[in-house]
Amino acid sequence: ELVVQFQVLNQSCQCLAWKPCPVGVWGAESQHVVAGYSDGTIRVFSISRTEMELKMHPHSAALTAIAYSTDGEMILSGGKDGLVAVSSPHTGMTIHVLNDHKGSPITALQCTRKQYHDFGVEGGELWLASSSDRRVSVWASDWLKNKCELLDWLSFPAPAGPKGLDLPPSLAAFCPWEHGALVYVGFGMQEEALFYSLRKKQVVRKVSLPAFATSLSLSPAAPFMALGFGARLLRLQPCPAGDPQDYPGHDDTVQLCRFAPSGHRLLTASHSAVLVWEL
């Protein structure tokens, strides 16, 4: 059933994220959603109070990706112009604007917890940004100390793209079951998913795919990847090896895959359908 609905007139919502629950609070349900819009604004909505709590305008271009920091204290947003902003939902102020990806739309943002000593840099959090020109930046941050340090910069080669055709998105995600690794899919020399080690600073494994992926999600509970494709196909891929399972059922390109935090369910979306899968 539809529980609550927020409407913003004359703007399209391009991306959204749930605020993470506080660490150690079992069974707590997040009550805040942040959404990014086509006019460059960000809005924070309270589910329990059914109202908009905050509106910020850190971008001059449409938003294409948004994420909360792991503690929910910061909002990271990426725009069509490649700028990444770090804003505080408490003050409404934008603290950092990073222009390393400038000129290429941000396709993914993700944060993960890390320990100070993991990579020899200060900060309690790692986060990544990927852009449509097949580049991924990885950062270490300490939000309390206002620190943001570039840890790694990945650039993936590709043949000259066909003119006038939409290329598949460049997507990256930290690997929940493989410490210090991230997974990348995108237009490239081969149709594959790449596992990159932040420690070794190299691609350590490749998984062949039937086509270039259009969406990606990694299970937080078990070593599985969910991948969506243009041919209305959803693939569940065990890692590091194993036979993939393919599922039809979508009416168009699988634009979104997202595992639930428990890992027991998977949500996928195509042109006009949202599907929920039991795993």
mmCIF file of N, CA and C in Angstrom, residues 84-203:
data_model
loop_
_atom_site.group_PDB
_atom_site.id
_atom_site.type_symbol
_atom_site.label_atom_id
_atom_site.label_comp_id
_atom_site.label_asym_id
_atom_site.label_seq_id
_atom_site.Cartn_x
_atom_site.Cartn_y
_atom_site.Cartn_z
ATOM 1 N N VAL A 84 30.565 17.362 -7.360
ATOM 2 C CA VAL A 84 30.089 16.633 -6.177
ATOM 3 C C VAL A 84 30.070 17.606 -5.004
ATOM 4 N N ALA A 85 28.939 17.693 -4.311
ATOM 5 C CA ALA A 85 28.809 18.586 -3.157
ATOM 6 C C ALA A 85 28.627 17.754 -1.893
ATOM 7 N N VAL A 86 29.212 18.241 -0.803
ATOM 8 C CA VAL A 86 29.020 17.639 0.515
ATOM 9 C C VAL A 86 28.300 18.672 1.371
ATOM 10 N N SER A 87 27.094 18.339 1.844
ATOM 11 C CA SER A 87 26.251 19.300 2.563
ATOM 12 C C SER A 87 25.810 18.730 3.903
ATOM 13 N N SER A 88 25.548 19.624 4.848
ATOM 14 C CA SER A 88 25.081 19.209 6.169
ATOM 15 C C SER A 88 23.559 19.315 6.246
ATOM 16 N N PRO A 89 22.873 18.209 6.575
ATOM 17 C CA PRO A 89 21.412 18.283 6.729
ATOM 18 C C PRO A 89 20.998 19.010 8.006
ATOM 19 N N HIS A 90 21.960 19.292 8.884
ATOM 20 C CA HIS A 90 21.643 20.008 10.132
ATOM 21 C C HIS A 90 21.611 21.519 9.894
ATOM 22 N N THR A 91 22.605 22.007 9.152
ATOM 23 C CA THR A 91 22.708 23.461 8.946
ATOM 24 C C THR A 91 22.214 23.908 7.579
ATOM 25 N N GLY A 92 22.121 22.953 6.630
ATOM 26 C CA GLY A 92 21.758 23.320 5.268
ATOM 27 C C GLY A 92 22.904 23.920 4.482
ATOM 28 N N MET A 93 24.097 23.932 5.072
ATOM 29 C CA MET A 93 25.268 24.522 4.415
ATOM 30 C C MET A 93 26.004 23.482 3.569
ATOM 31 N N THR A 94 26.565 23.920 2.440
ATOM 32 C CA THR A 94 27.431 23.073 1.626
ATOM 33 C C THR A 94 28.871 23.279 2.091
ATOM 34 N N ILE A 95 29.512 22.177 2.493
ATOM 35 C CA ILE A 95 30.828 22.246 3.128
ATOM 36 C C ILE A 95 31.962 22.085 2.110
ATOM 37 N N HIS A 96 31.774 21.178 1.147
ATOM 38 C CA HIS A 96 32.787 20.959 0.105
ATOM 39 C C HIS A 96 32.095 20.935 -1.250
ATOM 40 N N VAL A 97 32.790 21.414 -2.267
ATOM 41 C CA VAL A 97 32.401 21.157 -3.662
ATOM 42 C C VAL A 97 33.644 20.623 -4.363
ATOM 43 N N LEU A 98 33.546 19.407 -4.883
ATOM 44 C CA LEU A 98 34.688 18.745 -5.523
ATOM 45 C C LEU A 98 34.461 18.729 -7.029
ATOM 46 N N ASN A 99 35.424 19.241 -7.786
ATOM 47 C CA ASN A 99 35.222 19.344 -9.237
ATOM 48 C C ASN A 99 36.123 18.402 -10.032
ATOM 49 N N ASP A 100 36.599 17.326 -9.376
ATOM 50 C CA ASP A 100 37.504 16.384 -10.043
ATOM 51 C C ASP A 100 36.851 15.680 -11.240
ATOM 52 N N HIS A 101 35.535 15.489 -11.186
ATOM 53 C CA HIS A 101 34.832 14.811 -12.292
ATOM 54 C C HIS A 101 34.159 15.817 -13.230
ATOM 55 N N LYS A 102 34.510 17.083 -13.107
ATOM 56 C CA LYS A 102 33.799 18.146 -13.824
ATOM 57 C C LYS A 102 33.673 17.839 -15.327
ATOM 58 N N GLY A 103 32.489 18.070 -15.856
ATOM 59 C CA GLY A 103 32.248 17.872 -17.285
ATOM 60 C C GLY A 103 31.616 16.547 -17.631
ATOM 61 N N SER A 104 31.533 15.626 -16.649
ATOM 62 C CA SER A 104 30.931 14.321 -16.928
ATOM 63 C C SER A 104 29.942 13.973 -15.817
ATOM 64 N N PRO A 105 28.688 13.637 -16.153
ATOM 65 C CA PRO A 105 27.669 13.406 -15.126
ATOM 66 C C PRO A 105 28.085 12.337 -14.106
ATOM 67 N N ILE A 106 27.787 12.598 -12.840
ATOM 68 C CA ILE A 106 28.049 11.622 -11.784
ATOM 69 C C ILE A 106 27.003 10.511 -11.893
ATOM 70 N N THR A 107 27.470 9.264 -11.921
ATOM 71 C CA THR A 107 26.554 8.132 -12.105
ATOM 72 C C THR A 107 26.325 7.331 -10.828
ATOM 73 N N ALA A 108 27.252 7.434 -9.858
ATOM 74 C CA ALA A 108 27.081 6.692 -8.604
ATOM 75 C C ALA A 108 27.866 7.370 -7.491
ATOM 76 N N LEU A 109 27.296 7.338 -6.291
ATOM 77 C CA LEU A 109 27.963 7.785 -5.062
ATOM 78 C C LEU A 109 27.692 6.732 -4.000
ATOM 79 N N GLN A 110 28.721 6.380 -3.223
ATOM 80 C CA GLN A 110 28.502 5.418 -2.149
ATOM 81 C C GLN A 110 29.504 5.643 -1.037
ATOM 82 N N CYS A 111 29.056 5.452 0.201
ATOM 83 C CA CYS A 111 29.927 5.590 1.382
ATOM 84 C C CYS A 111 30.034 4.251 2.092
ATOM 85 N N THR A 112 31.165 4.021 2.736
ATOM 86 C CA THR A 112 31.341 2.826 3.552
ATOM 87 C C THR A 112 32.215 3.171 4.749
ATOM 88 N N ARG A 113 32.008 2.458 5.851
ATOM 89 C CA ARG A 113 32.842 2.708 7.032
ATOM 90 C C ARG A 113 34.236 2.142 6.810
ATOM 91 N N LYS A 114 35.224 2.782 7.378
ATOM 92 C CA LYS A 114 36.581 2.234 7.348
ATOM 93 C C LYS A 114 37.275 2.598 8.651
ATOM 94 N N GLN A 115 38.351 1.877 8.922
ATOM 95 C CA GLN A 115 39.172 2.161 10.088
ATOM 96 C C GLN A 115 40.299 3.107 9.689
ATOM 97 N N TYR A 116 40.786 3.863 10.645
ATOM 98 C CA TYR A 116 41.823 4.854 10.364
ATOM 99 C C TYR A 116 43.053 4.229 9.714
ATOM 100 N N HIS A 117 43.425 3.028 10.181
ATOM 101 C CA HIS A 117 44.700 2.449 9.750
ATOM 102 C C HIS A 117 44.586 1.636 8.463
ATOM 103 N N ASP A 118 43.390 1.505 7.923
ATOM 104 C CA ASP A 118 43.191 0.605 6.778
ATOM 105 C C ASP A 118 44.088 0.935 5.584
ATOM 106 N N PHE A 119 44.149 2.203 5.220
ATOM 107 C CA PHE A 119 44.890 2.563 4.010
ATOM 108 C C PHE A 119 45.928 3.643 4.281
ATOM 109 N N GLY A 120 46.266 3.813 5.551
ATOM 110 C CA GLY A 120 47.302 4.787 5.886
ATOM 111 C C GLY A 120 46.858 6.231 5.733
ATOM 112 N N VAL A 121 45.549 6.467 5.686
ATOM 113 C CA VAL A 121 45.045 7.847 5.613
ATOM 114 C C VAL A 121 44.061 8.063 6.760
ATOM 115 N N GLU A 122 43.896 9.301 7.144
ATOM 116 C CA GLU A 122 42.979 9.615 8.236
ATOM 117 C C GLU A 122 41.545 9.655 7.740
ATOM 118 N N GLY A 123 40.646 9.290 8.627
ATOM 119 C CA GLY A 123 39.230 9.380 8.292
ATOM 120 C C GLY A 123 38.486 8.144 8.727
ATOM 121 N N GLY A 124 37.233 8.309 9.063
ATOM 122 C CA GLY A 124 36.419 7.187 9.500
ATOM 123 C C GLY A 124 35.546 6.627 8.402
ATOM 124 N N GLU A 125 35.721 7.140 7.192
ATOM 125 C CA GLU A 125 34.810 6.752 6.118
ATOM 126 C C GLU A 125 35.510 6.796 4.772
ATOM 127 N N LEU A 126 35.185 5.812 3.938
ATOM 128 C CA LEU A 126 35.574 5.862 2.528
ATOM 129 C C LEU A 126 34.332 6.166 1.718
ATOM 130 N N TRP A 127 34.507 6.904 0.640
ATOM 131 C CA TRP A 127 33.390 7.062 -0.288
ATOM 132 C C TRP A 127 33.914 7.137 -1.713
ATOM 133 N N LEU A 128 33.044 6.803 -2.645
ATOM 134 C CA LEU A 128 33.442 6.815 -4.049
ATOM 135 C C LEU A 128 32.435 7.585 -4.877
ATOM 136 N N ALA A 129 32.938 8.105 -5.988
ATOM 137 C CA ALA A 129 32.089 8.744 -7.005
ATOM 138 C C ALA A 129 32.496 8.171 -8.354
ATOM 139 N N SER A 130 31.534 7.815 -9.173
ATOM 140 C CA SER A 130 31.847 7.403 -10.549
ATOM 141 C C SER A 130 31.113 8.337 -11.502
ATOM 142 N N SER A 131 31.727 8.544 -12.667
ATOM 143 C CA SER A 131 31.126 9.445 -13.653
ATOM 144 C C SER A 131 31.040 8.727 -15.001
ATOM 145 N N SER A 132 30.238 9.291 -15.895
ATOM 146 C CA SER A 132 29.921 8.587 -17.139
ATOM 147 C C SER A 132 31.101 8.485 -18.102
ATOM 148 N N ASP A 133 32.223 9.137 -17.784
ATOM 149 C CA ASP A 133 33.423 8.994 -18.629
ATOM 150 C C ASP A 133 34.322 7.865 -18.127
ATOM 151 N N ARG A 134 33.740 6.925 -17.342
ATOM 152 C CA ARG A 134 34.423 5.715 -16.877
ATOM 153 C C ARG A 134 35.551 6.014 -15.890
ATOM 154 N N ARG A 135 35.365 7.054 -15.099
ATOM 155 C CA ARG A 135 36.329 7.359 -14.047
ATOM 156 C C ARG A 135 35.679 7.181 -12.678
ATOM 157 N N VAL A 136 36.475 6.680 -11.740
ATOM 158 C CA VAL A 136 36.010 6.474 -10.367
ATOM 159 C C VAL A 136 37.036 7.098 -9.426
ATOM 160 N N SER A 137 36.558 7.944 -8.512
ATOM 161 C CA SER A 137 37.447 8.489 -7.488
ATOM 162 C C SER A 137 37.049 7.915 -6.134
ATOM 163 N N VAL A 138 38.068 7.606 -5.311
ATOM 164 C CA VAL A 138 37.835 7.050 -3.976
ATOM 165 C C VAL A 138 38.450 8.009 -2.959
ATOM 166 N N TRP A 139 37.679 8.348 -1.938
ATOM 167 C CA TRP A 139 38.073 9.372 -0.970
ATOM 168 C C TRP A 139 38.024 8.830 0.444
ATOM 169 N N ALA A 140 38.906 9.359 1.296
ATOM 170 C CA ALA A 140 38.829 9.118 2.741
ATOM 171 C C ALA A 140 38.403 10.427 3.393
ATOM 172 N N SER A 141 37.435 10.335 4.303
ATOM 173 C CA SER A 141 36.900 11.565 4.902
ATOM 174 C C SER A 141 36.770 11.447 6.408
ATOM 175 N N ASP A 142 37.009 12.559 7.064
ATOM 176 C CA ASP A 142 36.678 12.732 8.471
ATOM 177 C C ASP A 142 35.808 13.983 8.537
ATOM 178 N N TRP A 143 34.489 13.779 8.565
ATOM 179 C CA TRP A 143 33.572 14.910 8.439
ATOM 180 C C TRP A 143 33.697 15.881 9.606
ATOM 181 N N LEU A 144 33.955 15.352 10.816
ATOM 182 C CA LEU A 144 34.069 16.220 11.992
ATOM 183 C C LEU A 144 35.250 17.170 11.885
ATOM 184 N N LYS A 145 36.337 16.681 11.266
ATOM 185 C CA LYS A 145 37.534 17.517 11.123
ATOM 186 C C LYS A 145 37.564 18.250 9.775
ATOM 187 N N ASN A 146 36.471 18.091 9.001
ATOM 188 C CA ASN A 146 36.372 18.773 7.713
ATOM 189 C C ASN A 146 37.469 18.329 6.747
ATOM 190 N N LYS A 147 37.812 17.029 6.810
ATOM 191 C CA LYS A 147 38.887 16.488 5.963
ATOM 192 C C LYS A 147 38.307 15.630 4.853
ATOM 193 N N CYS A 148 38.911 15.748 3.678
ATOM 194 C CA CYS A 148 38.474 14.982 2.512
ATOM 195 C C CYS A 148 39.709 14.745 1.643
ATOM 196 N N GLU A 149 40.175 13.515 1.593
ATOM 197 C CA GLU A 149 41.451 13.232 0.927
ATOM 198 C C GLU A 149 41.268 12.192 -0.176
ATOM 199 N N LEU A 150 41.800 12.497 -1.364
ATOM 200 C CA LEU A 150 41.703 11.554 -2.486
ATOM 201 C C LEU A 150 42.627 10.363 -2.229
ATOM 202 N N LEU A 151 42.036 9.169 -2.250
ATOM 203 C CA LEU A 151 42.784 7.943 -1.968
ATOM 204 C C LEU A 151 43.204 7.225 -3.249
ATOM 205 N N ASP A 152 42.327 7.223 -4.239
ATOM 206 C CA ASP A 152 42.630 6.500 -5.479
ATOM 207 C C ASP A 152 41.812 7.101 -6.621
ATOM 208 N N TRP A 153 42.339 6.952 -7.825
ATOM 209 C CA TRP A 153 41.683 7.487 -9.024
ATOM 210 C C TRP A 153 41.756 6.414 -10.097
ATOM 211 N N LEU A 154 40.607 5.923 -10.525
ATOM 212 C CA LEU A 154 40.544 4.842 -11.501
ATOM 213 C C LEU A 154 39.996 5.378 -12.810
ATOM 214 N N SER A 155 40.607 4.929 -13.905
ATOM 215 C CA SER A 155 40.139 5.328 -15.226
ATOM 216 C C SER A 155 40.131 4.083 -16.108
ATOM 217 N N PHE A 156 38.962 3.727 -16.627
ATOM 218 C CA PHE A 156 38.819 2.470 -17.363
ATOM 219 C C PHE A 156 38.746 2.734 -18.866
ATOM 220 N N PRO A 157 39.564 2.015 -19.654
ATOM 221 C CA PRO A 157 39.600 2.245 -21.101
ATOM 222 C C PRO A 157 38.352 1.712 -21.805
ATOM 223 N N ALA A 158 38.091 2.263 -22.972
ATOM 224 C CA ALA A 158 36.952 1.807 -23.774
ATOM 225 C C ALA A 158 37.220 2.135 -25.234
ATOM 226 N N PRO A 159 36.638 1.350 -26.148
ATOM 227 C CA PRO A 159 36.755 1.694 -27.562
ATOM 228 C C PRO A 159 35.951 2.955 -27.871
ATOM 229 N N ALA A 160 36.148 3.514 -29.036
ATOM 230 C CA ALA A 160 35.361 4.684 -29.447
ATOM 231 C C ALA A 160 33.886 4.288 -29.481
ATOM 232 N N GLY A 161 33.063 5.025 -28.771
ATOM 233 C CA GLY A 161 31.650 4.675 -28.652
ATOM 234 C C GLY A 161 30.891 4.975 -29.936
ATOM 235 N N PRO A 162 29.827 4.212 -30.193
ATOM 236 C CA PRO A 162 29.002 4.482 -31.372
ATOM 237 C C PRO A 162 28.324 5.841 -31.256
ATOM 238 N N LYS A 163 28.359 6.607 -32.324
ATOM 239 C CA LYS A 163 27.805 7.968 -32.311
ATOM 240 C C LYS A 163 26.284 7.936 -32.132
ATOM 241 N N GLY A 164 25.805 8.821 -31.269
ATOM 242 C CA GLY A 164 24.358 8.988 -31.140
ATOM 243 C C GLY A 164 23.667 7.959 -30.277
ATOM 244 N N LEU A 165 24.396 6.933 -29.833
ATOM 245 C CA LEU A 165 23.770 5.905 -29.002
ATOM 246 C C LEU A 165 24.080 6.165 -27.534
ATOM 247 N N ASP A 166 23.104 5.891 -26.665
ATOM 248 C CA ASP A 166 23.341 6.013 -25.233
ATOM 249 C C ASP A 166 24.231 4.873 -24.768
ATOM 250 N N LEU A 167 25.343 5.217 -24.133
ATOM 251 C CA LEU A 167 26.236 4.185 -23.611
ATOM 252 C C LEU A 167 25.721 3.720 -22.251
ATOM 253 N N PRO A 168 26.020 2.463 -21.871
ATOM 254 C CA PRO A 168 25.622 2.005 -20.535
ATOM 255 C C PRO A 168 26.330 2.831 -19.466
ATOM 256 N N PRO A 169 25.723 2.971 -18.289
ATOM 257 C CA PRO A 169 26.318 3.826 -17.253
ATOM 258 C C PRO A 169 27.588 3.215 -16.660
ATOM 259 N N SER A 170 28.458 4.079 -16.148
ATOM 260 C CA SER A 170 29.634 3.633 -15.397
ATOM 261 C C SER A 170 29.215 3.544 -13.933
ATOM 262 N N LEU A 171 29.246 2.342 -13.366
ATOM 263 C CA LEU A 171 28.756 2.136 -12.006
ATOM 264 C C LEU A 171 29.826 1.467 -11.158
ATOM 265 N N ALA A 172 29.975 1.916 -9.931
ATOM 266 C CA ALA A 172 30.948 1.325 -9.008
ATOM 267 C C ALA A 172 30.309 1.183 -7.636
ATOM 268 N N ALA A 173 30.755 0.167 -6.883
ATOM 269 C CA ALA A 173 30.239 -0.058 -5.533
ATOM 270 C C ALA A 173 31.303 -0.759 -4.701
ATOM 271 N N PHE A 174 31.388 -0.392 -3.420
ATOM 272 C CA PHE A 174 32.282 -1.107 -2.509
ATOM 273 C C PHE A 174 31.757 -2.523 -2.304
ATOM 274 N N CYS A 175 32.680 -3.467 -2.177
ATOM 275 C CA CYS A 175 32.312 -4.876 -2.034
ATOM 276 C C CYS A 175 32.115 -5.205 -0.549
ATOM 277 N N PRO A 176 30.894 -5.561 -0.123
ATOM 278 C CA PRO A 176 30.642 -5.800 1.303
ATOM 279 C C PRO A 176 31.376 -7.020 1.849
ATOM 280 N N TRP A 177 31.626 -8.015 0.997
ATOM 281 C CA TRP A 177 32.215 -9.266 1.493
ATOM 282 C C TRP A 177 33.721 -9.374 1.190
ATOM 283 N N GLU A 178 34.280 -8.395 0.510
ATOM 284 C CA GLU A 178 35.707 -8.423 0.177
ATOM 285 C C GLU A 178 36.321 -7.091 0.612
ATOM 286 N N HIS A 179 37.005 -7.115 1.728
ATOM 287 C CA HIS A 179 37.502 -5.887 2.349
ATOM 288 C C HIS A 179 38.469 -5.153 1.418
ATOM 289 N N GLY A 180 38.265 -3.859 1.264
ATOM 290 C CA GLY A 180 39.197 -3.066 0.468
ATOM 291 C C GLY A 180 39.060 -3.261 -1.027
ATOM 292 N N ALA A 181 37.907 -3.764 -1.482
ATOM 293 C CA ALA A 181 37.700 -3.979 -2.913
ATOM 294 C C ALA A 181 36.457 -3.225 -3.374
ATOM 295 N N LEU A 182 36.457 -2.857 -4.651
ATOM 296 C CA LEU A 182 35.252 -2.301 -5.247
ATOM 297 C C LEU A 182 34.985 -2.992 -6.578
ATOM 298 N N VAL A 183 33.729 -2.942 -6.992
ATOM 299 C CA VAL A 183 33.303 -3.572 -8.242
ATOM 300 C C VAL A 183 32.916 -2.469 -9.220
ATOM 301 N N TYR A 184 33.328 -2.636 -10.475
ATOM 302 C CA TYR A 184 33.017 -1.646 -11.505
ATOM 303 C C TYR A 184 32.392 -2.337 -12.709
ATOM 304 N N VAL A 185 31.328 -1.737 -13.252
ATOM 305 C CA VAL A 185 30.777 -2.152 -14.548
ATOM 306 C C VAL A 185 30.561 -0.897 -15.390
ATOM 307 N N GLY A 186 30.686 -1.056 -16.684
ATOM 308 C CA GLY A 186 30.484 0.074 -17.587
ATOM 309 C C GLY A 186 30.917 -0.295 -18.993
ATOM 310 N N PHE A 187 30.724 0.633 -19.904
ATOM 311 C CA PHE A 187 31.158 0.431 -21.287
ATOM 312 C C PHE A 187 32.680 0.291 -21.297
ATOM 313 N N GLY A 188 33.190 -0.738 -21.982
ATOM 314 C CA GLY A 188 34.633 -0.963 -21.967
ATOM 315 C C GLY A 188 35.073 -1.865 -23.098
ATOM 316 N N MET A 189 36.284 -2.389 -22.970
ATOM 317 C CA MET A 189 36.829 -3.274 -24.006
ATOM 318 C C MET A 189 36.079 -4.614 -24.047
ATOM 319 N N GLN A 190 35.643 -5.071 -22.863
ATOM 320 C CA GLN A 190 34.923 -6.340 -22.758
ATOM 321 C C GLN A 190 33.658 -6.134 -21.930
ATOM 322 N N GLU A 191 32.702 -7.047 -22.108
ATOM 323 C CA GLU A 191 31.480 -7.019 -21.301
ATOM 324 C C GLU A 191 31.753 -7.808 -20.024
ATOM 325 N N GLU A 192 32.113 -7.076 -18.949
ATOM 326 C CA GLU A 192 32.538 -7.755 -17.729
ATOM 327 C C GLU A 192 32.392 -6.842 -16.516
ATOM 328 N N ALA A 193 32.413 -7.475 -15.343
ATOM 329 C CA ALA A 193 32.481 -6.759 -14.070
ATOM 330 C C ALA A 193 33.903 -6.903 -13.548
ATOM 331 N N LEU A 194 34.474 -5.787 -13.093
ATOM 332 C CA LEU A 194 35.865 -5.777 -12.645
ATOM 333 C C LEU A 194 35.927 -5.604 -11.130
ATOM 334 N N PHE A 195 36.722 -6.444 -10.473
ATOM 335 C CA PHE A 195 36.988 -6.309 -9.043
ATOM 336 C C PHE A 195 38.342 -5.637 -8.881
ATOM 337 N N TYR A 196 38.355 -4.489 -8.220
ATOM 338 C CA TYR A 196 39.574 -3.686 -8.063
ATOM 339 C C TYR A 196 39.972 -3.653 -6.594
ATOM 340 N N SER A 197 41.236 -3.952 -6.293
ATOM 341 C CA SER A 197 41.735 -3.914 -4.921
ATOM 342 C C SER A 197 42.352 -2.551 -4.628
ATOM 343 N N LEU A 198 41.837 -1.873 -3.594
ATOM 344 C CA LEU A 198 42.380 -0.575 -3.201
ATOM 345 C C LEU A 198 43.761 -0.730 -2.566
ATOM 346 N N ARG A 199 44.033 -1.915 -2.027
ATOM 347 C CA ARG A 199 45.361 -2.140 -1.436
ATOM 348 C C ARG A 199 46.408 -2.376 -2.515
ATOM 349 N N LYS A 200 46.074 -3.258 -3.462
ATOM 350 C CA LYS A 200 47.044 -3.598 -4.523
ATOM 351 C C LYS A 200 47.017 -2.585 -5.653
ATOM 352 N N LYS A 201 45.986 -1.749 -5.664
ATOM 353 C CA LYS A 201 45.793 -0.741 -6.719
ATOM 354 C C LYS A 201 45.803 -1.377 -8.117
ATOM 355 N N GLN A 202 45.051 -2.446 -8.252
ATOM 356 C CA GLN A 202 44.936 -3.110 -9.552
ATOM 357 C C GLN A 202 43.658 -3.957 -9.601
ATOM 358 N N VAL A 203 43.243 -4.281 -10.823
ATOM 359 C CA VAL A 203 42.114 -5.192 -11.020
ATOM 360 C C VAL A 203 42.570 -6.602 -10.670
#
